Amino acid sequence: MDRPPYFLAHIPTYSAHISTYSAHLPTHSAYVSTYSAHVSTYSAHVPTYSVHSAHVPTYSAHVPTYSAHVPTHSAHVSTYSAHVSTYSAHVPTHSAYVSTYSSHVSTYSAHVPTYSAHIPTYSTHVLTYSAHVPTYFAHFPDH
């Protein structure tokens, strides 16, 4: 059975379209491969994203608690800063006391040799006094 002339007339056009399409097939195939690779990569990450997504409500629930504690923490920091300021203000006074105490210790230490030198004399006087005690009591007859 003979083909109609109309169909035969369009064969070159169809052939040209088929050639053009065939020429584009490698490019389309490359796009499809790239797209498939991206889909595979994304699919591989979905479980990881899902795990993190499961934590989002937990994180969100902690945010109000954390926010509620911020004023308390700030108050503690302010109190601590106030104590540091008070302590710093007292440091010069404490330093002055330490200097005065050190001065007294130095003065006392300087007198120790003098005191030590007097101890033998004092001991001699004590012995002399002790020796006179019986004589002193002998002046008082027993009642």
mmCIF file of N, CA and C in Angstrom:
data_model
loop_
_atom_site.group_PDB
_atom_site.id
_atom_site.type_symbol
_atom_site.label_atom_id
_atom_site.label_comp_id
_atom_site.label_asym_id
_atom_site.label_seq_id
_atom_site.Cartn_x
_atom_site.Cartn_y
_atom_site.Cartn_z
ATOM 1 N N MET A 1 0.860 -1.168 0.000
ATOM 2 C CA MET A 1 0.000 0.000 0.000
ATOM 3 C C MET A 1 0.893 1.213 0.000
ATOM 4 N N ASP A 2 0.593 2.135 -0.880
ATOM 5 C CA ASP A 2 1.434 3.327 -1.028
ATOM 6 C C ASP A 2 1.129 4.319 0.079
ATOM 7 N N ARG A 3 2.219 5.022 0.517
ATOM 8 C CA ARG A 3 2.049 6.073 1.509
ATOM 9 C C ARG A 3 1.449 7.301 0.832
ATOM 10 N N PRO A 4 0.645 8.040 1.586
ATOM 11 C CA PRO A 4 0.114 9.273 0.987
ATOM 12 C C PRO A 4 1.235 10.270 0.745
ATOM 13 N N PRO A 5 1.119 11.070 -0.268
ATOM 14 C CA PRO A 5 2.163 12.058 -0.570
ATOM 15 C C PRO A 5 2.380 13.040 0.578
ATOM 16 N N TYR A 6 1.328 13.354 1.354
ATOM 17 C CA TYR A 6 1.454 14.309 2.455
ATOM 18 C C TYR A 6 2.465 13.797 3.479
ATOM 19 N N PHE A 7 2.366 12.508 3.863
ATOM 20 C CA PHE A 7 3.270 11.909 4.835
ATOM 21 C C PHE A 7 4.702 11.912 4.310
ATOM 22 N N LEU A 8 4.857 11.556 3.045
ATOM 23 C CA LEU A 8 6.190 11.521 2.444
ATOM 24 C C LEU A 8 6.823 12.904 2.423
ATOM 25 N N ALA A 9 6.010 13.923 2.227
ATOM 26 C CA ALA A 9 6.531 15.291 2.162
ATOM 27 C C ALA A 9 7.076 15.738 3.518
ATOM 28 N N HIS A 10 6.500 15.205 4.620
ATOM 29 C CA HIS A 10 6.935 15.641 5.959
ATOM 30 C C HIS A 10 8.077 14.807 6.533
ATOM 31 N N ILE A 11 8.461 13.731 5.842
ATOM 32 C CA ILE A 11 9.529 12.877 6.364
ATOM 33 C C ILE A 11 10.817 13.658 6.600
ATOM 34 N N PRO A 12 11.271 14.530 5.677
ATOM 35 C CA PRO A 12 12.503 15.298 5.976
ATOM 36 C C PRO A 12 12.371 16.160 7.236
ATOM 37 N N THR A 13 11.198 16.771 7.436
ATOM 38 C CA THR A 13 10.992 17.610 8.627
ATOM 39 C C THR A 13 11.067 16.749 9.881
ATOM 40 N N TYR A 14 10.369 15.601 9.856
ATOM 41 C CA TYR A 14 10.426 14.707 11.005
ATOM 42 C C TYR A 14 11.857 14.244 11.276
ATOM 43 N N SER A 15 12.559 13.918 10.208
ATOM 44 C CA SER A 15 13.947 13.465 10.357
ATOM 45 C C SER A 15 14.805 14.550 10.991
ATOM 46 N N ALA A 16 14.580 15.817 10.558
ATOM 47 C CA ALA A 16 15.346 16.937 11.129
ATOM 48 C C ALA A 16 15.055 17.082 12.618
ATOM 49 N N HIS A 17 13.758 16.976 12.998
ATOM 50 C CA HIS A 17 13.392 17.083 14.415
ATOM 51 C C HIS A 17 14.007 15.944 15.225
ATOM 52 N N ILE A 18 13.954 14.732 14.631
ATOM 53 C CA ILE A 18 14.529 13.575 15.326
ATOM 54 C C ILE A 18 16.031 13.761 15.513
ATOM 55 N N SER A 19 16.714 14.291 14.490
ATOM 56 C CA SER A 19 18.155 14.531 14.599
ATOM 57 C C SER A 19 18.451 15.564 15.687
ATOM 58 N N THR A 20 17.655 16.665 15.692
ATOM 59 C CA THR A 20 17.851 17.710 16.712
ATOM 60 C C THR A 20 17.617 17.135 18.105
ATOM 61 N N TYR A 21 16.532 16.376 18.244
ATOM 62 C CA TYR A 21 16.219 15.772 19.543
ATOM 63 C C TYR A 21 17.325 14.814 19.974
ATOM 64 N N SER A 22 17.780 14.023 19.019
ATOM 65 C CA SER A 22 18.849 13.071 19.314
ATOM 66 C C SER A 22 20.115 13.797 19.746
ATOM 67 N N ALA A 23 20.385 14.951 19.087
ATOM 68 C CA ALA A 23 21.573 15.726 19.441
ATOM 69 C C ALA A 23 21.471 16.269 20.869
ATOM 70 N N HIS A 24 20.232 16.585 21.308
ATOM 71 C CA HIS A 24 20.051 17.118 22.663
ATOM 72 C C HIS A 24 19.982 16.038 23.737
ATOM 73 N N LEU A 25 19.837 14.795 23.343
ATOM 74 C CA LEU A 25 19.676 13.724 24.339
ATOM 75 C C LEU A 25 20.833 13.647 25.337
ATOM 76 N N PRO A 26 22.114 13.737 24.878
ATOM 77 C CA PRO A 26 23.195 13.695 25.879
ATOM 78 C C PRO A 26 23.086 14.815 26.911
ATOM 79 N N THR A 27 22.736 16.030 26.442
ATOM 80 C CA THR A 27 22.588 17.157 27.374
ATOM 81 C C THR A 27 21.471 16.865 28.364
ATOM 82 N N HIS A 28 20.316 16.425 27.849
ATOM 83 C CA HIS A 28 19.199 16.105 28.736
ATOM 84 C C HIS A 28 19.576 14.985 29.701
ATOM 85 N N SER A 29 20.286 13.996 29.181
ATOM 86 C CA SER A 29 20.716 12.891 30.043
ATOM 87 C C SER A 29 21.632 13.392 31.155
ATOM 88 N N ALA A 30 22.536 14.343 30.797
ATOM 89 C CA ALA A 30 23.436 14.916 31.804
ATOM 90 C C ALA A 30 22.643 15.663 32.869
ATOM 91 N N TYR A 31 21.613 16.435 32.434
ATOM 92 C CA TYR A 31 20.772 17.145 33.390
ATOM 93 C C TYR A 31 20.042 16.164 34.307
ATOM 94 N N VAL A 32 19.518 15.096 33.694
ATOM 95 C CA VAL A 32 18.795 14.102 34.483
ATOM 96 C C VAL A 32 19.730 13.441 35.495
ATOM 97 N N SER A 33 20.963 13.133 35.075
ATOM 98 C CA SER A 33 21.930 12.518 35.992
ATOM 99 C C SER A 33 22.257 13.461 37.147
ATOM 100 N N THR A 34 22.498 14.753 36.811
ATOM 101 C CA THR A 34 22.801 15.747 37.849
ATOM 102 C C THR A 34 21.634 15.868 38.818
ATOM 103 N N TYR A 35 20.424 15.950 38.257
ATOM 104 C CA TYR A 35 19.232 16.071 39.094
ATOM 105 C C TYR A 35 19.091 14.850 39.999
ATOM 106 N N SER A 36 19.321 13.670 39.410
ATOM 107 C CA SER A 36 19.235 12.437 40.201
ATOM 108 C C SER A 36 20.258 12.439 41.332
ATOM 109 N N ALA A 37 21.472 12.942 41.032
ATOM 110 C CA ALA A 37 22.513 13.014 42.064
ATOM 111 C C ALA A 37 22.087 13.949 43.187
ATOM 112 N N HIS A 38 21.491 15.109 42.822
ATOM 113 C CA HIS A 38 21.026 16.050 43.845
ATOM 114 C C HIS A 38 19.913 15.430 44.681
ATOM 115 N N VAL A 39 19.003 14.722 44.003
ATOM 116 C CA VAL A 39 17.906 14.076 44.730
ATOM 117 C C VAL A 39 18.456 13.028 45.695
ATOM 118 N N SER A 40 19.447 12.264 45.241
ATOM 119 C CA SER A 40 20.049 11.246 46.110
ATOM 120 C C SER A 40 20.712 11.887 47.326
ATOM 121 N N THR A 41 21.474 12.980 47.080
ATOM 122 C CA THR A 41 22.142 13.686 48.181
ATOM 123 C C THR A 41 21.112 14.209 49.171
ATOM 124 N N TYR A 42 20.069 14.853 48.659
ATOM 125 C CA TYR A 42 19.016 15.385 49.526
ATOM 126 C C TYR A 42 18.356 14.265 50.315
ATOM 127 N N SER A 43 18.044 13.159 49.603
ATOM 128 C CA SER A 43 17.399 12.019 50.264
ATOM 129 C C SER A 43 18.275 11.467 51.382
ATOM 130 N N ALA A 44 19.592 11.456 51.132
ATOM 131 C CA ALA A 44 20.510 10.954 52.158
ATOM 132 C C ALA A 44 20.505 11.847 53.394
ATOM 133 N N HIS A 45 20.278 13.163 53.189
ATOM 134 C CA HIS A 45 20.277 14.089 54.322
ATOM 135 C C HIS A 45 18.938 14.150 55.047
ATOM 136 N N VAL A 46 17.893 13.663 54.450
ATOM 137 C CA VAL A 46 16.566 13.783 55.056
ATOM 138 C C VAL A 46 16.509 13.156 56.448
ATOM 139 N N PRO A 47 17.066 11.940 56.653
ATOM 140 C CA PRO A 47 17.028 11.396 58.031
ATOM 141 C C PRO A 47 17.739 12.292 59.038
ATOM 142 N N THR A 48 18.884 12.852 58.633
ATOM 143 C CA THR A 48 19.621 13.751 59.534
ATOM 144 C C THR A 48 18.771 14.972 59.862
ATOM 145 N N TYR A 49 18.174 15.576 58.824
ATOM 146 C CA TYR A 49 17.307 16.733 59.056
ATOM 147 C C TYR A 49 16.146 16.357 59.961
ATOM 148 N N SER A 50 15.602 15.164 59.742
ATOM 149 C CA SER A 50 14.461 14.725 60.541
ATOM 150 C C SER A 50 14.845 14.592 62.007
ATOM 151 N N VAL A 51 16.051 14.057 62.265
ATOM 152 C CA VAL A 51 16.512 13.923 63.653
ATOM 153 C C VAL A 51 16.622 15.293 64.301
ATOM 154 N N HIS A 52 17.230 16.250 63.584
ATOM 155 C CA HIS A 52 17.360 17.601 64.125
ATOM 156 C C HIS A 52 15.992 18.246 64.304
ATOM 157 N N SER A 53 15.096 17.993 63.366
ATOM 158 C CA SER A 53 13.755 18.562 63.463
ATOM 159 C C SER A 53 13.052 18.065 64.717
ATOM 160 N N ALA A 54 13.326 16.819 65.087
ATOM 161 C CA ALA A 54 12.705 16.268 66.293
ATOM 162 C C ALA A 54 13.155 17.021 67.539
ATOM 163 N N HIS A 55 14.368 17.587 67.516
ATOM 164 C CA HIS A 55 14.879 18.333 68.677
ATOM 165 C C HIS A 55 14.360 19.766 68.731
ATOM 166 N N VAL A 56 13.847 20.268 67.633
ATOM 167 C CA VAL A 56 13.428 21.678 67.599
ATOM 168 C C VAL A 56 12.397 21.987 68.678
ATOM 169 N N PRO A 57 11.351 21.160 68.873
ATOM 170 C CA PRO A 57 10.416 21.477 69.964
ATOM 171 C C PRO A 57 11.094 21.514 71.332
ATOM 172 N N THR A 58 12.038 20.582 71.558
ATOM 173 C CA THR A 58 12.759 20.568 72.838
ATOM 174 C C THR A 58 13.546 21.858 73.015
ATOM 175 N N TYR A 59 14.296 22.257 71.960
ATOM 176 C CA TYR A 59 15.050 23.506 72.039
ATOM 177 C C TYR A 59 14.107 24.675 72.303
ATOM 178 N N SER A 60 13.006 24.695 71.575
ATOM 179 C CA SER A 60 12.046 25.789 71.722
ATOM 180 C C SER A 60 11.475 25.831 73.135
ATOM 181 N N ALA A 61 11.251 24.649 73.711
ATOM 182 C CA ALA A 61 10.707 24.597 75.071
ATOM 183 C C ALA A 61 11.698 25.141 76.087
ATOM 184 N N HIS A 62 12.998 24.956 75.830
ATOM 185 C CA HIS A 62 14.009 25.455 76.769
ATOM 186 C C HIS A 62 14.196 26.963 76.676
ATOM 187 N N VAL A 63 13.865 27.552 75.553
ATOM 188 C CA VAL A 63 14.112 28.994 75.378
ATOM 189 C C VAL A 63 13.382 29.822 76.432
ATOM 190 N N PRO A 64 12.072 29.594 76.697
ATOM 191 C CA PRO A 64 11.426 30.398 77.750
ATOM 192 C C PRO A 64 12.076 30.210 79.116
ATOM 193 N N THR A 65 12.462 28.954 79.439
ATOM 194 C CA THR A 65 13.113 28.696 80.727
ATOM 195 C C THR A 65 14.411 29.484 80.824
ATOM 196 N N TYR A 66 15.207 29.415 79.759
ATOM 197 C CA TYR A 66 16.474 30.153 79.747
ATOM 198 C C TYR A 66 16.209 31.645 79.884
ATOM 199 N N SER A 67 15.238 32.139 79.118
ATOM 200 C CA SER A 67 14.911 33.567 79.167
ATOM 201 C C SER A 67 14.458 33.976 80.561
ATOM 202 N N ALA A 68 13.714 33.075 81.225
ATOM 203 C CA ALA A 68 13.244 33.383 82.575
ATOM 204 C C ALA A 68 14.400 33.484 83.562
ATOM 205 N N HIS A 69 15.474 32.739 83.314
ATOM 206 C CA HIS A 69 16.625 32.768 84.225
ATOM 207 C C HIS A 69 17.555 33.949 83.974
ATOM 208 N N VAL A 70 17.433 34.586 82.839
ATOM 209 C CA VAL A 70 18.359 35.680 82.514
ATOM 210 C C VAL A 70 18.313 36.791 83.556
ATOM 211 N N PRO A 71 17.108 37.262 83.987
ATOM 212 C CA PRO A 71 17.109 38.319 85.016
ATOM 213 C C PRO A 71 17.808 37.888 86.306
ATOM 214 N N THR A 72 17.586 36.611 86.717
ATOM 215 C CA THR A 72 18.240 36.118 87.935
ATOM 216 C C THR A 72 19.752 36.147 87.778
ATOM 217 N N HIS A 73 20.234 35.638 86.633
ATOM 218 C CA HIS A 73 21.677 35.652 86.392
ATOM 219 C C HIS A 73 22.201 37.085 86.384
ATOM 220 N N SER A 74 21.461 37.977 85.760
ATOM 221 C CA SER A 74 21.882 39.380 85.708
ATOM 222 C C SER A 74 21.937 39.980 87.105
ATOM 223 N N ALA A 75 20.938 39.628 87.936
ATOM 224 C CA ALA A 75 20.922 40.131 89.312
ATOM 225 C C ALA A 75 22.129 39.625 90.083
ATOM 226 N N HIS A 76 22.467 38.336 89.885
ATOM 227 C CA HIS A 76 23.639 37.782 90.567
ATOM 228 C C HIS A 76 24.909 38.495 90.119
ATOM 229 N N VAL A 77 25.000 38.773 88.830
ATOM 230 C CA VAL A 77 26.183 39.475 88.317
ATOM 231 C C VAL A 77 26.278 40.862 88.934
ATOM 232 N N SER A 78 25.131 41.552 89.030
ATOM 233 C CA SER A 78 25.126 42.890 89.624
ATOM 234 C C SER A 78 25.546 42.835 91.089
ATOM 235 N N THR A 79 24.995 41.845 91.824
ATOM 236 C CA THR A 79 25.353 41.693 93.237
ATOM 237 C C THR A 79 26.844 41.412 93.386
ATOM 238 N N TYR A 80 27.344 40.501 92.560
ATOM 239 C CA TYR A 80 28.773 40.167 92.610
ATOM 240 C C TYR A 80 29.616 41.397 92.317
ATOM 241 N N SER A 81 29.213 42.169 91.313
ATOM 242 C CA SER A 81 29.954 43.385 90.970
ATOM 243 C C SER A 81 29.950 44.368 92.134
ATOM 244 N N ALA A 82 28.790 44.466 92.819
ATOM 245 C CA ALA A 82 28.702 45.365 93.973
ATOM 246 C C ALA A 82 29.649 44.913 95.078
ATOM 247 N N HIS A 83 29.705 43.580 95.317
ATOM 248 C CA HIS A 83 30.616 43.065 96.347
ATOM 249 C C HIS A 83 32.069 43.345 95.975
ATOM 250 N N VAL A 84 32.394 43.175 94.699
ATOM 251 C CA VAL A 84 33.764 43.442 94.252
ATOM 252 C C VAL A 84 34.105 44.912 94.467
ATOM 253 N N SER A 85 33.152 45.791 94.142
ATOM 254 C CA SER A 85 33.392 47.225 94.332
ATOM 255 C C SER A 85 33.605 47.548 95.804
ATOM 256 N N THR A 86 32.748 46.954 96.675
ATOM 257 C CA THR A 86 32.882 47.185 98.116
ATOM 258 C C THR A 86 34.236 46.688 98.608
ATOM 259 N N TYR A 87 34.599 45.474 98.177
ATOM 260 C CA TYR A 87 35.887 44.911 98.585
ATOM 261 C C TYR A 87 37.025 45.798 98.112
ATOM 262 N N SER A 88 36.951 46.243 96.867
ATOM 263 C CA SER A 88 38.006 47.097 96.317
ATOM 264 C C SER A 88 38.125 48.389 97.105
ATOM 265 N N ALA A 89 36.966 48.913 97.542
ATOM 266 C CA ALA A 89 36.980 50.156 98.317
ATOM 267 C C ALA A 89 37.659 49.952 99.666
ATOM 268 N N HIS A 90 37.543 48.742 100.238
ATOM 269 C CA HIS A 90 38.143 48.468 101.546
ATOM 270 C C HIS A 90 39.622 48.102 101.468
ATOM 271 N N VAL A 91 40.114 47.786 100.282
ATOM 272 C CA VAL A 91 41.512 47.359 100.159
ATOM 273 C C VAL A 91 42.483 48.401 100.705
ATOM 274 N N PRO A 92 42.329 49.699 100.365
ATOM 275 C CA PRO A 92 43.280 50.672 100.941
ATOM 276 C C PRO A 92 43.261 50.681 102.469
ATOM 277 N N THR A 93 42.040 50.582 103.073
ATOM 278 C CA THR A 93 41.938 50.559 104.534
ATOM 279 C C THR A 93 42.654 49.338 105.096
ATOM 280 N N HIS A 94 42.390 48.172 104.502
ATOM 281 C CA HIS A 94 43.051 46.953 104.966
ATOM 282 C C HIS A 94 44.565 47.074 104.813
ATOM 283 N N SER A 95 44.997 47.645 103.701
ATOM 284 C CA SER A 95 46.433 47.819 103.479
ATOM 285 C C SER A 95 47.037 48.725 104.543
ATOM 286 N N ALA A 96 46.292 49.784 104.921
ATOM 287 C CA ALA A 96 46.776 50.694 105.966
ATOM 288 C C ALA A 96 46.903 49.954 107.291
ATOM 289 N N TYR A 97 45.899 49.095 107.615
ATOM 290 C CA TYR A 97 45.970 48.316 108.855
ATOM 291 C C TYR A 97 47.171 47.384 108.842
ATOM 292 N N VAL A 98 47.395 46.745 107.712
ATOM 293 C CA VAL A 98 48.530 45.824 107.600
ATOM 294 C C VAL A 98 49.840 46.574 107.797
ATOM 295 N N SER A 99 49.946 47.759 107.188
ATOM 296 C CA SER A 99 51.168 48.557 107.345
ATOM 297 C C SER A 99 51.379 48.949 108.800
ATOM 298 N N THR A 100 50.281 49.396 109.469
ATOM 299 C CA THR A 100 50.376 49.781 110.881
ATOM 300 C C THR A 100 50.783 48.580 111.731
ATOM 301 N N TYR A 101 50.156 47.424 111.474
ATOM 302 C CA TYR A 101 50.477 46.215 112.228
ATOM 303 C C TYR A 101 51.936 45.833 112.025
ATOM 304 N N SER A 102 52.398 45.902 110.780
ATOM 305 C CA SER A 102 53.800 45.584 110.495
ATOM 306 C C SER A 102 54.733 46.521 111.247
ATOM 307 N N SER A 103 54.335 47.797 111.318
ATOM 308 C CA SER A 103 55.147 48.781 112.036
ATOM 309 C C SER A 103 55.228 48.434 113.524
ATOM 310 N N HIS A 104 54.072 48.041 114.121
ATOM 311 C CA HIS A 104 54.061 47.668 115.537
ATOM 312 C C HIS A 104 54.917 46.425 115.778
ATOM 313 N N VAL A 105 54.823 45.465 114.863
ATOM 314 C CA VAL A 105 55.627 44.249 114.995
ATOM 315 C C VAL A 105 57.110 44.591 114.948
ATOM 316 N N SER A 106 57.474 45.490 114.017
ATOM 317 C CA SER A 106 58.883 45.898 113.919
ATOM 318 C C SER A 106 59.344 46.569 115.206
ATOM 319 N N THR A 107 58.495 47.461 115.750
ATOM 320 C CA THR A 107 58.836 48.153 116.999
ATOM 321 C C THR A 107 58.992 47.144 118.132
ATOM 322 N N TYR A 108 58.024 46.213 118.223
ATOM 323 C CA TYR A 108 58.094 45.191 119.269
ATOM 324 C C TYR A 108 59.349 44.353 119.115
ATOM 325 N N SER A 109 59.643 43.949 117.881
ATOM 326 C CA SER A 109 60.836 43.135 117.635
ATOM 327 C C SER A 109 62.100 43.880 118.044
ATOM 328 N N ALA A 110 62.102 45.194 117.813
ATOM 329 C CA ALA A 110 63.281 45.990 118.178
ATOM 330 C C ALA A 110 63.482 46.016 119.689
ATOM 331 N N HIS A 111 62.373 45.939 120.468
ATOM 332 C CA HIS A 111 62.479 45.967 121.928
ATOM 333 C C HIS A 111 62.795 44.606 122.543
ATOM 334 N N VAL A 112 62.615 43.546 121.780
ATOM 335 C CA VAL A 112 62.826 42.207 122.338
ATOM 336 C C VAL A 112 64.240 42.035 122.894
ATOM 337 N N PRO A 113 65.296 42.456 122.172
ATOM 338 C CA PRO A 113 66.636 42.305 122.775
ATOM 339 C C PRO A 113 66.781 43.041 124.105
ATOM 340 N N THR A 114 66.171 44.237 124.206
ATOM 341 C CA THR A 114 66.236 44.999 125.460
ATOM 342 C C THR A 114 65.538 44.222 126.570
ATOM 343 N N TYR A 115 64.310 43.713 126.250
ATOM 344 C CA TYR A 115 63.591 42.916 127.252
ATOM 345 C C TYR A 115 64.412 41.695 127.648
ATOM 346 N N SER A 116 64.986 41.051 126.669
ATOM 347 C CA SER A 116 65.786 39.850 126.946
ATOM 348 C C SER A 116 66.981 40.186 127.840
ATOM 349 N N ALA A 117 67.584 41.335 127.601
ATOM 350 C CA ALA A 117 68.742 41.743 128.405
ATOM 351 C C ALA A 117 68.352 41.979 129.855
ATOM 352 N N HIS A 118 67.090 42.404 130.090
ATOM 353 C CA HIS A 118 66.642 42.674 131.456
ATOM 354 C C HIS A 118 66.209 41.414 132.203
ATOM 355 N N ILE A 119 65.999 40.328 131.479
ATOM 356 C CA ILE A 119 65.502 39.113 132.141
ATOM 357 C C ILE A 119 66.472 38.605 133.216
ATOM 358 N N PRO A 120 67.795 38.536 132.949
ATOM 359 C CA PRO A 120 68.691 38.081 134.040
ATOM 360 C C PRO A 120 68.617 38.977 135.279
ATOM 361 N N THR A 121 68.547 40.290 135.061
ATOM 362 C CA THR A 121 68.454 41.214 136.200
ATOM 363 C C THR A 121 67.166 40.957 136.964
ATOM 364 N N TYR A 122 66.075 40.803 136.217
ATOM 365 C CA TYR A 122 64.781 40.542 136.846
ATOM 366 C C TYR A 122 64.815 39.225 137.623
ATOM 367 N N SER A 123 65.429 38.215 137.031
ATOM 368 C CA SER A 123 65.537 36.916 137.713
ATOM 369 C C SER A 123 66.323 37.049 139.016
ATOM 370 N N THR A 124 67.385 37.840 138.970
ATOM 371 C CA THR A 124 68.193 38.062 140.184
ATOM 372 C C THR A 124 67.351 38.722 141.263
ATOM 373 N N HIS A 125 66.563 39.726 140.899
ATOM 374 C CA HIS A 125 65.703 40.411 141.868
ATOM 375 C C HIS A 125 64.670 39.448 142.450
ATOM 376 N N VAL A 126 64.121 38.565 141.596
ATOM 377 C CA VAL A 126 63.129 37.596 142.085
ATOM 378 C C VAL A 126 63.774 36.658 143.107
ATOM 379 N N LEU A 127 64.977 36.193 142.788
ATOM 380 C CA LEU A 127 65.665 35.296 143.725
ATOM 381 C C LEU A 127 65.951 36.005 145.049
ATOM 382 N N THR A 128 66.399 37.254 144.957
ATOM 383 C CA THR A 128 66.691 38.030 146.174
ATOM 384 C C THR A 128 65.423 38.204 146.993
ATOM 385 N N TYR A 129 64.339 38.543 146.318
ATOM 386 C CA TYR A 129 63.060 38.727 147.009
ATOM 387 C C TYR A 129 62.615 37.430 147.659
ATOM 388 N N SER A 130 62.750 36.319 146.928
ATOM 389 C CA SER A 130 62.350 35.012 147.472
ATOM 390 C C SER A 130 63.162 34.671 148.722
ATOM 391 N N ALA A 131 64.431 35.042 148.685
ATOM 392 C CA ALA A 131 65.284 34.750 149.843
ATOM 393 C C ALA A 131 64.847 35.543 151.065
ATOM 394 N N HIS A 132 64.240 36.735 150.863
ATOM 395 C CA HIS A 132 63.811 37.563 151.987
ATOM 396 C C HIS A 132 62.432 37.184 152.517
ATOM 397 N N VAL A 133 61.698 36.379 151.778
ATOM 398 C CA VAL A 133 60.329 36.062 152.204
ATOM 399 C C VAL A 133 60.315 35.390 153.578
ATOM 400 N N PRO A 134 61.148 34.378 153.846
ATOM 401 C CA PRO A 134 61.106 33.772 155.198
ATOM 402 C C PRO A 134 61.397 34.795 156.297
ATOM 403 N N THR A 135 62.343 35.676 156.060
ATOM 404 C CA THR A 135 62.676 36.699 157.058
ATOM 405 C C THR A 135 61.476 37.598 157.287
ATOM 406 N N TYR A 136 60.786 37.929 156.227
ATOM 407 C CA TYR A 136 59.617 38.805 156.324
ATOM 408 C C TYR A 136 58.540 38.150 157.166
ATOM 409 N N PHE A 137 58.270 36.845 156.890
ATOM 410 C CA PHE A 137 57.234 36.163 157.662
ATOM 411 C C PHE A 137 57.673 35.922 159.116
ATOM 412 N N ALA A 138 58.971 35.888 159.372
ATOM 413 C CA ALA A 138 59.455 35.678 160.746
ATOM 414 C C ALA A 138 59.102 36.848 161.639
ATOM 415 N N HIS A 139 58.839 38.013 161.067
ATOM 416 C CA HIS A 139 58.475 39.186 161.854
ATOM 417 C C HIS A 139 57.040 39.116 162.344
ATOM 418 N N PHE A 140 56.261 38.176 161.809
ATOM 419 C CA PHE A 140 54.857 38.059 162.218
ATOM 420 C C PHE A 140 54.678 36.755 163.001
ATOM 421 N N PRO A 141 54.563 36.870 164.353
ATOM 422 C CA PRO A 141 54.397 35.635 165.141
ATOM 423 C C PRO A 141 53.063 34.963 164.814
ATOM 424 N N ASP A 142 53.045 33.669 164.988
ATOM 425 C CA ASP A 142 51.801 32.928 164.733
ATOM 426 C C ASP A 142 50.775 33.271 165.788
ATOM 427 N N HIS A 143 49.560 33.349 165.385
ATOM 428 C CA HIS A 143 48.485 33.638 166.330
ATOM 429 C C HIS A 143 47.816 32.349 166.712
#
